[in-house]
PDB file of C-alpha atoms in Angstrom:
ATOM      1  CA  GLU A   1       0.915   5.692 -22.128  1.00  0.00           C
ATOM      2  CA  ILE A   2      -0.237   7.862 -19.389  1.00  0.00           C
ATOM      3  CA  VAL A   3       1.857   8.026 -16.599  1.00  0.00           C
ATOM      4  CA  LEU A   4      -0.040   9.100 -13.023  1.00  0.00           C
ATOM      5  CA  THR A   5       2.092  10.448  -9.977  1.00  0.00           C
ATOM      6  CA  GLN A   6       0.743  10.766  -6.720  1.00  0.00           C
ATOM      7  CA  SER A   7       1.466  13.461  -3.952  1.00  0.00           C
ATOM      8  CA  PRO A   8       2.995  13.197  -1.294  1.00  0.00           C
ATOM      9  CA  GLY A   9       4.559   9.851  -0.677  1.00  0.00           C
ATOM     10  CA  THR A  10       3.451   9.664   2.754  1.00  0.00           C
ATOM     11  CA  LEU A  11       1.240  11.884   4.564  1.00  0.00           C
ATOM     12  CA  SER A  12       1.444  11.475   8.628  1.00  0.00           C
ATOM     13  CA  LEU A  13      -1.784  12.521   9.847  1.00  0.00           C
ATOM     14  CA  SER A  14      -4.264  12.086  13.389  1.00  0.00           C
ATOM     15  CA  PRO A  15      -7.111  10.290  13.413  1.00  0.00           C
ATOM     16  CA  GLY A  16      -9.818  13.083  12.901  1.00  0.00           C
ATOM     17  CA  GLU A  17      -7.660  15.305  10.704  1.00  0.00           C
ATOM     18  CA  ARG A  18      -8.360  15.705   7.172  1.00  0.00           C
ATOM     19  CA  ALA A  19      -6.486  14.117   4.565  1.00  0.00           C
ATOM     20  CA  THR A  20      -5.524  15.059   0.750  1.00  0.00           C
ATOM     21  CA  LEU A  21      -4.184  12.853  -1.680  1.00  0.00           C
ATOM     22  CA  SER A  22      -3.310  13.989  -5.196  1.00  0.00           C
ATOM     23  CA  CYS A  23      -3.077  12.472  -8.482  1.00  0.00           C
ATOM     24  CA  ARG A  24      -1.637  13.908 -11.602  1.00  0.00           C
ATOM     25  CA  ALA A  25      -1.556  12.654 -15.021  1.00  0.00           C
ATOM     26  CA  SER A  26       0.932  12.837 -17.684  1.00  0.00           C
ATOM     27  CA  GLN A  27      -1.644  14.408 -20.456  1.00  0.00           C
ATOM     28  CA  SER A  28      -5.231  15.388 -19.993  1.00  0.00           C
ATOM     29  CA  VAL A  29      -7.980  12.486 -19.094  1.00  0.00           C
ATOM     30  CA  SER A  30     -11.479  12.148 -19.379  1.00  0.00           C
ATOM     31  CA  SER A  31     -12.803  12.367 -15.482  1.00  0.00           C
ATOM     32  CA  SER A  32     -14.960   9.318 -16.335  1.00  0.00           C
ATOM     33  CA  TYR A  33     -11.984   6.656 -16.545  1.00  0.00           C
ATOM     34  CA  LEU A  34     -10.232   7.810 -12.840  1.00  0.00           C
ATOM     35  CA  ALA A  35     -10.322   5.802 -10.034  1.00  0.00           C
ATOM     36  CA  TRP A  36      -8.991   5.722  -6.297  1.00  0.00           C
ATOM     37  CA  TYR A  37      -8.201   2.221  -4.363  1.00  0.00           C
ATOM     38  CA  GLN A  38      -7.260   1.516  -0.807  1.00  0.00           C
ATOM     39  CA  GLN A  39      -5.451  -1.020   0.081  1.00  0.00           C
ATOM     40  CA  LYS A  40      -4.482  -2.287   3.487  1.00  0.00           C
ATOM     41  CA  PRO A  41      -1.249  -4.449   4.580  1.00  0.00           C
ATOM     42  CA  GLY A  42      -1.955  -7.882   3.590  1.00  0.00           C
ATOM     43  CA  GLN A  43      -5.356  -6.905   1.564  1.00  0.00           C
ATOM     44  CA  ALA A  44      -6.283  -6.755  -1.608  1.00  0.00           C
ATOM     45  CA  PRO A  45      -7.136  -2.909  -3.016  1.00  0.00           C
ATOM     46  CA  ARG A  46     -10.362  -1.942  -2.629  1.00  0.00           C
ATOM     47  CA  LEU A  47     -12.216   0.117  -5.248  1.00  0.00           C
ATOM     48  CA  LEU A  48     -13.267   3.599  -3.354  1.00  0.00           C
ATOM     49  CA  ILE A  49     -14.081   6.106  -6.575  1.00  0.00           C
ATOM     50  CA  TYR A  50     -14.981   5.700  -9.772  1.00  0.00           C
ATOM     51  CA  GLY A  51     -15.529   8.474 -12.594  1.00  0.00           C
ATOM     52  CA  ALA A  52     -13.268  10.394 -10.331  1.00  0.00           C
ATOM     53  CA  SER A  53     -16.237  11.551  -7.735  1.00  0.00           C
ATOM     54  CA  SER A  54     -18.638   8.691  -7.331  1.00  0.00           C
ATOM     55  CA  ARG A  55     -18.436   6.544  -4.532  1.00  0.00           C
ATOM     56  CA  ALA A  56     -18.699   2.783  -4.788  1.00  0.00           C
ATOM     57  CA  THR A  57     -20.853   0.633  -2.966  1.00  0.00           C
ATOM     58  CA  GLY A  58     -20.342   0.880   0.708  1.00  0.00           C
ATOM     59  CA  ILE A  59     -17.760   3.148   0.776  1.00  0.00           C
ATOM     60  CA  PRO A  60     -18.511   6.294   3.552  1.00  0.00           C
ATOM     61  CA  ASP A  61     -19.031   9.649   2.844  1.00  0.00           C
ATOM     62  CA  ARG A  62     -16.219  10.758   4.517  1.00  0.00           C
ATOM     63  CA  PHE A  63     -14.432   9.830   1.434  1.00  0.00           C
ATOM     64  CA  SER A  64     -14.914  12.438  -1.642  1.00  0.00           C
ATOM     65  CA  GLY A  65     -12.936  12.544  -5.147  1.00  0.00           C
ATOM     66  CA  SER A  66     -12.923  15.466  -7.473  1.00  0.00           C
ATOM     67  CA  GLY A  67     -10.661  17.125 -10.639  1.00  0.00           C
ATOM     68  CA  SER A  68     -10.707  17.271 -14.182  1.00  0.00           C
ATOM     69  CA  GLY A  69      -7.963  17.399 -17.015  1.00  0.00           C
ATOM     70  CA  THR A  70      -4.755  16.092 -15.559  1.00  0.00           C
ATOM     71  CA  ASP A  71      -5.431  17.019 -11.587  1.00  0.00           C
ATOM     72  CA  PHE A  72      -7.320  14.836  -8.910  1.00  0.00           C
ATOM     73  CA  THR A  73      -7.849  14.519  -5.506  1.00  0.00           C
ATOM     74  CA  LEU A  74      -9.020  12.329  -3.311  1.00  0.00           C
ATOM     75  CA  THR A  75     -10.137  13.712   0.190  1.00  0.00           C
ATOM     76  CA  ILE A  76     -10.967  12.049   3.533  1.00  0.00           C
ATOM     77  CA  SER A  77     -13.180  14.724   5.471  1.00  0.00           C
ATOM     78  CA  ARG A  78     -12.211  13.366   9.226  1.00  0.00           C
ATOM     79  CA  LEU A  79      -9.632   9.969   9.442  1.00  0.00           C
ATOM     80  CA  GLU A  80     -10.529   7.262  11.133  1.00  0.00           C
ATOM     81  CA  PRO A  81      -8.225   4.678  12.473  1.00  0.00           C
ATOM     82  CA  GLU A  82      -9.177   2.378   9.955  1.00  0.00           C
ATOM     83  CA  ASP A  83      -8.450   4.507   7.136  1.00  0.00           C
ATOM     84  CA  PHE A  84      -4.786   4.533   7.479  1.00  0.00           C
ATOM     85  CA  ALA A  85      -3.507   2.403   4.344  1.00  0.00           C
ATOM     86  CA  VAL A  86      -2.188   2.781   0.905  1.00  0.00           C
ATOM     87  CA  TYR A  87      -4.354   4.702  -2.056  1.00  0.00           C
ATOM     88  CA  PHE A  88      -3.694   4.366  -5.283  1.00  0.00           C
ATOM     89  CA  CYS A  89      -5.431   6.250  -8.252  1.00  0.00           C
ATOM     90  CA  GLN A  90      -5.785   4.743 -11.447  1.00  0.00           C
ATOM     91  CA  HIS A  91      -6.724   5.916 -15.161  1.00  0.00           C
ATOM     92  CA  TYR A  92      -9.070   3.059 -16.774  1.00  0.00           C
ATOM     93  CA  GLY A  93      -9.666   4.493 -20.138  1.00  0.00           C
ATOM     94  CA  PRO A  94     -10.465   2.617 -23.316  1.00  0.00           C
ATOM     95  CA  SER A  95      -6.952   1.368 -24.233  1.00  0.00           C
ATOM     96  CA  PRO A  96      -4.296  -0.172 -22.247  1.00  0.00           C
ATOM     97  CA  PRO A  97      -2.402  -0.112 -20.098  1.00  0.00           C
ATOM     98  CA  LYS A  98      -4.997   1.215 -17.360  1.00  0.00           C
ATOM     99  CA  THR A  99      -2.004   2.365 -15.187  1.00  0.00           C
ATOM    100  CA  PHE A 100      -1.950   2.998 -11.793  1.00  0.00           C
ATOM    101  CA  GLY A 101      -0.282   5.668  -9.811  1.00  0.00           C
ATOM    102  CA  PRO A 102       2.604   4.792  -6.991  1.00  0.00           C
ATOM    103  CA  GLY A 103       0.697   5.379  -4.138  1.00  0.00           C
ATOM    104  CA  THR A 104       0.196   7.670  -1.095  1.00  0.00           C
ATOM    105  CA  LYS A 105       0.803   5.918   2.268  1.00  0.00           C
ATOM    106  CA  VAL A 106      -1.283   7.671   4.940  1.00  0.00           C
ATOM    107  CA  ASP A 107      -0.011   6.649   8.186  1.00  0.00           C
ATOM    108  CA  ILE A 108      -0.639   7.463  11.714  1.00  0.00           C
ATOM    109  CA  LYS A 109       1.327  10.565  13.009  1.00  0.00           C
TER     110      LYS A 109
ATOM    111  CA  GLU B   1     -22.073 -13.252  -3.102  1.00  0.00           C
ATOM    112  CA  VAL B   2     -19.328 -12.112  -5.589  1.00  0.00           C
ATOM    113  CA  GLN B   3     -15.916 -14.153  -5.277  1.00  0.00           C
ATOM    114  CA  LEU B   4     -12.913 -14.249  -6.744  1.00  0.00           C
ATOM    115  CA  VAL B   5     -10.804 -17.320  -5.540  1.00  0.00           C
ATOM    116  CA  GLN B   6      -7.058 -17.421  -6.532  1.00  0.00           C
ATOM    117  CA  SER B   7      -4.818 -20.438  -5.847  1.00  0.00           C
ATOM    118  CA  GLY B   8      -2.539 -20.559  -3.373  1.00  0.00           C
ATOM    119  CA  ALA B   9       1.068 -19.681  -3.012  1.00  0.00           C
ATOM    120  CA  GLU B  10       3.852 -20.990  -5.548  1.00  0.00           C
ATOM    121  CA  VAL B  11       7.485 -21.295  -4.863  1.00  0.00           C
ATOM    122  CA  LYS B  12       9.465 -22.161  -8.110  1.00  0.00           C
ATOM    123  CA  LYS B  13      12.962 -21.964  -9.678  1.00  0.00           C
ATOM    124  CA  PRO B  14      14.113 -20.018 -12.266  1.00  0.00           C
ATOM    125  CA  GLY B  15      13.226 -21.319 -15.770  1.00  0.00           C
ATOM    126  CA  GLU B  16      10.376 -23.021 -14.701  1.00  0.00           C
ATOM    127  CA  SER B  17       6.858 -22.454 -15.812  1.00  0.00           C
ATOM    128  CA  LEU B  18       3.921 -21.675 -13.645  1.00  0.00           C
ATOM    129  CA  LYS B  19       0.111 -21.362 -13.992  1.00  0.00           C
ATOM    130  CA  ILE B  20      -1.848 -19.509 -11.451  1.00  0.00           C
ATOM    131  CA  SER B  21      -5.978 -19.595 -11.555  1.00  0.00           C
ATOM    132  CA  CYS B  22      -8.636 -17.077 -10.411  1.00  0.00           C
ATOM    133  CA  LYS B  23     -12.407 -18.789 -10.037  1.00  0.00           C
ATOM    134  CA  GLY B  24     -15.046 -16.452 -10.308  1.00  0.00           C
ATOM    135  CA  SER B  25     -18.679 -17.047  -8.674  1.00  0.00           C
ATOM    136  CA  GLY B  26     -21.760 -15.035  -7.761  1.00  0.00           C
ATOM    137  CA  TYR B  27     -21.990 -13.629 -10.916  1.00  0.00           C
ATOM    138  CA  SER B  28     -21.958 -14.107 -14.379  1.00  0.00           C
ATOM    139  CA  PHE B  29     -18.524 -15.161 -15.213  1.00  0.00           C
ATOM    140  CA  THR B  30     -18.830 -14.461 -18.707  1.00  0.00           C
ATOM    141  CA  ASN B  31     -20.339 -10.957 -18.438  1.00  0.00           C
ATOM    142  CA  TYR B  32     -17.231  -9.339 -16.971  1.00  0.00           C
ATOM    143  CA  TRP B  33     -13.491  -8.697 -17.590  1.00  0.00           C
ATOM    144  CA  ILE B  34     -10.930 -10.310 -15.403  1.00  0.00           C
ATOM    145  CA  GLY B  35      -7.828  -8.486 -15.363  1.00  0.00           C
ATOM    146  CA  TRP B  36      -4.273  -9.230 -13.489  1.00  0.00           C
ATOM    147  CA  VAL B  37      -2.436  -6.972 -11.300  1.00  0.00           C
ATOM    148  CA  ARG B  38       1.053  -7.444 -10.267  1.00  0.00           C
ATOM    149  CA  GLN B  39       2.388  -6.073  -7.312  1.00  0.00           C
ATOM    150  CA  MET B  40       6.178  -6.552  -6.271  1.00  0.00           C
ATOM    151  CA  PRO B  41       7.045  -6.856  -2.546  1.00  0.00           C
ATOM    152  CA  GLY B  42       6.486  -3.271  -0.921  1.00  0.00           C
ATOM    153  CA  LYS B  43       5.637  -1.600  -4.424  1.00  0.00           C
ATOM    154  CA  GLY B  44       2.705  -0.383  -6.271  1.00  0.00           C
ATOM    155  CA  LEU B  45       0.112  -1.941  -8.312  1.00  0.00           C
ATOM    156  CA  ASP B  46       1.310  -3.011 -12.338  1.00  0.00           C
ATOM    157  CA  TRP B  47      -1.769  -3.683 -14.443  1.00  0.00           C
ATOM    158  CA  MET B  48      -0.649  -6.601 -16.708  1.00  0.00           C
ATOM    159  CA  GLY B  49      -3.658  -7.410 -18.800  1.00  0.00           C
ATOM    160  CA  ILE B  50      -7.092  -8.209 -19.163  1.00  0.00           C
ATOM    161  CA  ILE B  51      -9.372 -11.001 -20.401  1.00  0.00           C
ATOM    162  CA  TYR B  52     -13.397 -11.105 -21.405  1.00  0.00           C
ATOM    163  CA  PRO B  53     -14.257 -15.152 -21.181  1.00  0.00           C
ATOM    164  CA  GLY B  54     -17.156 -14.397 -23.102  1.00  0.00           C
ATOM    165  CA  ASP B  55     -15.119 -14.782 -26.505  1.00  0.00           C
ATOM    166  CA  SER B  56     -11.317 -14.865 -25.256  1.00  0.00           C
ATOM    167  CA  ASP B  57     -10.520 -11.451 -26.097  1.00  0.00           C
ATOM    168  CA  THR B  58      -7.360 -10.495 -24.402  1.00  0.00           C
ATOM    169  CA  ARG B  59      -5.649  -7.020 -24.000  1.00  0.00           C
ATOM    170  CA  TYR B  60      -1.764  -6.764 -22.787  1.00  0.00           C
ATOM    171  CA  SER B  61       0.078  -3.839 -21.251  1.00  0.00           C
ATOM    172  CA  PRO B  62       3.023  -3.729 -23.658  1.00  0.00           C
ATOM    173  CA  SER B  63       5.301  -3.994 -20.573  1.00  0.00           C
ATOM    174  CA  PHE B  64       3.926  -7.906 -20.090  1.00  0.00           C
ATOM    175  CA  GLN B  65       3.213  -8.511 -23.729  1.00  0.00           C
ATOM    176  CA  GLY B  66       5.320 -11.567 -24.631  1.00  0.00           C
ATOM    177  CA  GLN B  67       6.401 -12.028 -21.032  1.00  0.00           C
ATOM    178  CA  VAL B  68       2.961 -13.958 -19.930  1.00  0.00           C
ATOM    179  CA  THR B  69      -0.168 -15.117 -21.029  1.00  0.00           C
ATOM    180  CA  ILE B  70      -3.587 -14.768 -19.849  1.00  0.00           C
ATOM    181  CA  SER B  71      -6.597 -16.977 -20.614  1.00  0.00           C
ATOM    182  CA  ALA B  72      -9.873 -18.226 -19.385  1.00  0.00           C
ATOM    183  CA  ASP B  73     -12.476 -21.268 -19.345  1.00  0.00           C
ATOM    184  CA  LYS B  74     -15.529 -20.178 -19.204  1.00  0.00           C
ATOM    185  CA  SER B  75     -16.952 -23.657 -18.661  1.00  0.00           C
ATOM    186  CA  ILE B  76     -15.414 -23.545 -15.028  1.00  0.00           C
ATOM    187  CA  SER B  77     -15.460 -19.698 -14.458  1.00  0.00           C
ATOM    188  CA  THR B  78     -11.968 -19.649 -14.137  1.00  0.00           C
ATOM    189  CA  ALA B  79      -8.856 -17.238 -15.844  1.00  0.00           C
ATOM    190  CA  TYR B  80      -5.288 -18.309 -15.722  1.00  0.00           C
ATOM    191  CA  LEU B  81      -2.014 -16.222 -15.680  1.00  0.00           C
ATOM    192  CA  GLN B  82       0.787 -18.260 -17.299  1.00  0.00           C
ATOM    193  CA  TRP B  83       4.846 -18.223 -17.385  1.00  0.00           C
ATOM    194  CA  SER B  84       6.483 -20.263 -19.431  1.00  0.00           C
ATOM    195  CA  SER B  85      10.067 -19.324 -18.170  1.00  0.00           C
ATOM    196  CA  LEU B  86      10.032 -17.711 -14.837  1.00  0.00           C
ATOM    197  CA  LYS B  87      12.593 -15.106 -13.639  1.00  0.00           C
ATOM    198  CA  ALA B  88      13.117 -13.833 -10.156  1.00  0.00           C
ATOM    199  CA  SER B  89      11.942 -10.778 -11.094  1.00  0.00           C
ATOM    200  CA  ASP B  90       8.337 -12.120 -11.401  1.00  0.00           C
ATOM    201  CA  THR B  91       8.803 -12.532  -7.404  1.00  0.00           C
ATOM    202  CA  ALA B  92       5.570 -10.524  -6.425  1.00  0.00           C
ATOM    203  CA  ILE B  93       1.844 -10.843  -5.236  1.00  0.00           C
ATOM    204  CA  TYR B  94      -0.666 -11.591  -8.362  1.00  0.00           C
ATOM    205  CA  TYR B  95      -4.199 -10.154  -7.759  1.00  0.00           C
ATOM    206  CA  CYS B  96      -6.931 -10.806 -10.676  1.00  0.00           C
ATOM    207  CA  ALA B  97      -9.956  -8.506 -10.387  1.00  0.00           C
ATOM    208  CA  ARG B  98     -12.854  -7.816 -12.373  1.00  0.00           C
ATOM    209  CA  HIS B  99     -14.836  -5.038 -14.216  1.00  0.00           C
ATOM    210  CA  PRO B 100     -18.025  -4.983 -15.939  1.00  0.00           C
ATOM    211  CA  ASP B 101     -18.440  -4.930 -19.917  1.00  0.00           C
ATOM    212  CA  GLY B 102     -21.019  -2.521 -20.039  1.00  0.00           C
ATOM    213  CA  GLY B 103     -19.368  -0.933 -22.841  1.00  0.00           C
ATOM    214  CA  THR B 104     -17.654   1.653 -21.524  1.00  0.00           C
ATOM    215  CA  PRO B 105     -14.464   1.555 -19.610  1.00  0.00           C
ATOM    216  CA  SER B 106     -14.990   0.497 -16.107  1.00  0.00           C
ATOM    217  CA  PRO B 107     -12.525   0.344 -12.765  1.00  0.00           C
ATOM    218  CA  PHE B 108     -11.949  -3.297 -10.986  1.00  0.00           C
ATOM    219  CA  ASP B 109     -14.864  -3.554  -8.496  1.00  0.00           C
ATOM    220  CA  PHE B 110     -13.966  -6.767  -6.784  1.00  0.00           C
ATOM    221  CA  TRP B 111     -10.514  -8.362  -6.060  1.00  0.00           C
ATOM    222  CA  GLY B 112      -9.226 -11.660  -5.655  1.00  0.00           C
ATOM    223  CA  GLN B 113      -7.480 -12.142  -2.215  1.00  0.00           C
ATOM    224  CA  GLY B 114      -3.921 -12.385  -4.266  1.00  0.00           C
ATOM    225  CA  THR B 115      -1.385 -15.268  -5.003  1.00  0.00           C
ATOM    226  CA  LEU B 116       2.128 -15.047  -3.794  1.00  0.00           C
ATOM    227  CA  VAL B 117       4.584 -16.403  -6.392  1.00  0.00           C
ATOM    228  CA  THR B 118       8.293 -16.747  -5.162  1.00  0.00           C
ATOM    229  CA  VAL B 119      10.982 -17.345  -7.447  1.00  0.00           C
ATOM    230  CA  SER B 120      14.491 -18.394  -6.057  1.00  0.00           C
ATOM    231  CA  SER B 121      17.022 -20.705  -6.677  1.00  0.00           C
TER     232      SER B 121
END
């Protein structure tokens, strides 16, 4: 089973700043199967990025994903007030379980 | 409009059984996998398992195999998650979510609103 770790656990930033979130896999994974989700309090998660770097429908271009092998990154170029949330990565490869990382909380500094 | 509408919050006692539901609409229910994801209070997301309503092919996480049962009734576009004997540690929000069956693995592209299950004596 692939284990995902995310860092940092919490990222304290101001609106307008750049956010860089990390997701590391316990073994090399296909970048085709790496996704990022955003979850706001009291809401279900929302798909942001799939295939490591493709934005889901309706996702603003300030969100970008990159990486390969074991190291992946979600970048928010300029934080908007609505971007303060928890972000989870997920490996959704062919075999279950399709694990999630523990999450990174982006909060207002 | 795609919708996954989950059943309402439940309060149960340890040892009781429970079945919660997730009804899909606005898309072809039998062409998408439906998955279940647990979120314990203040915690992250736990992938539990998925079902393909077209043929009821079901896959479980080893952590949840034998602990829950996932099923679906394609005639009413509804998937289910059930427990035969709840424990206090089953207290969580449970989300259903869909992903397409396109021959290659896909992420969850649409989620239900979540069902809060509280198990307490």
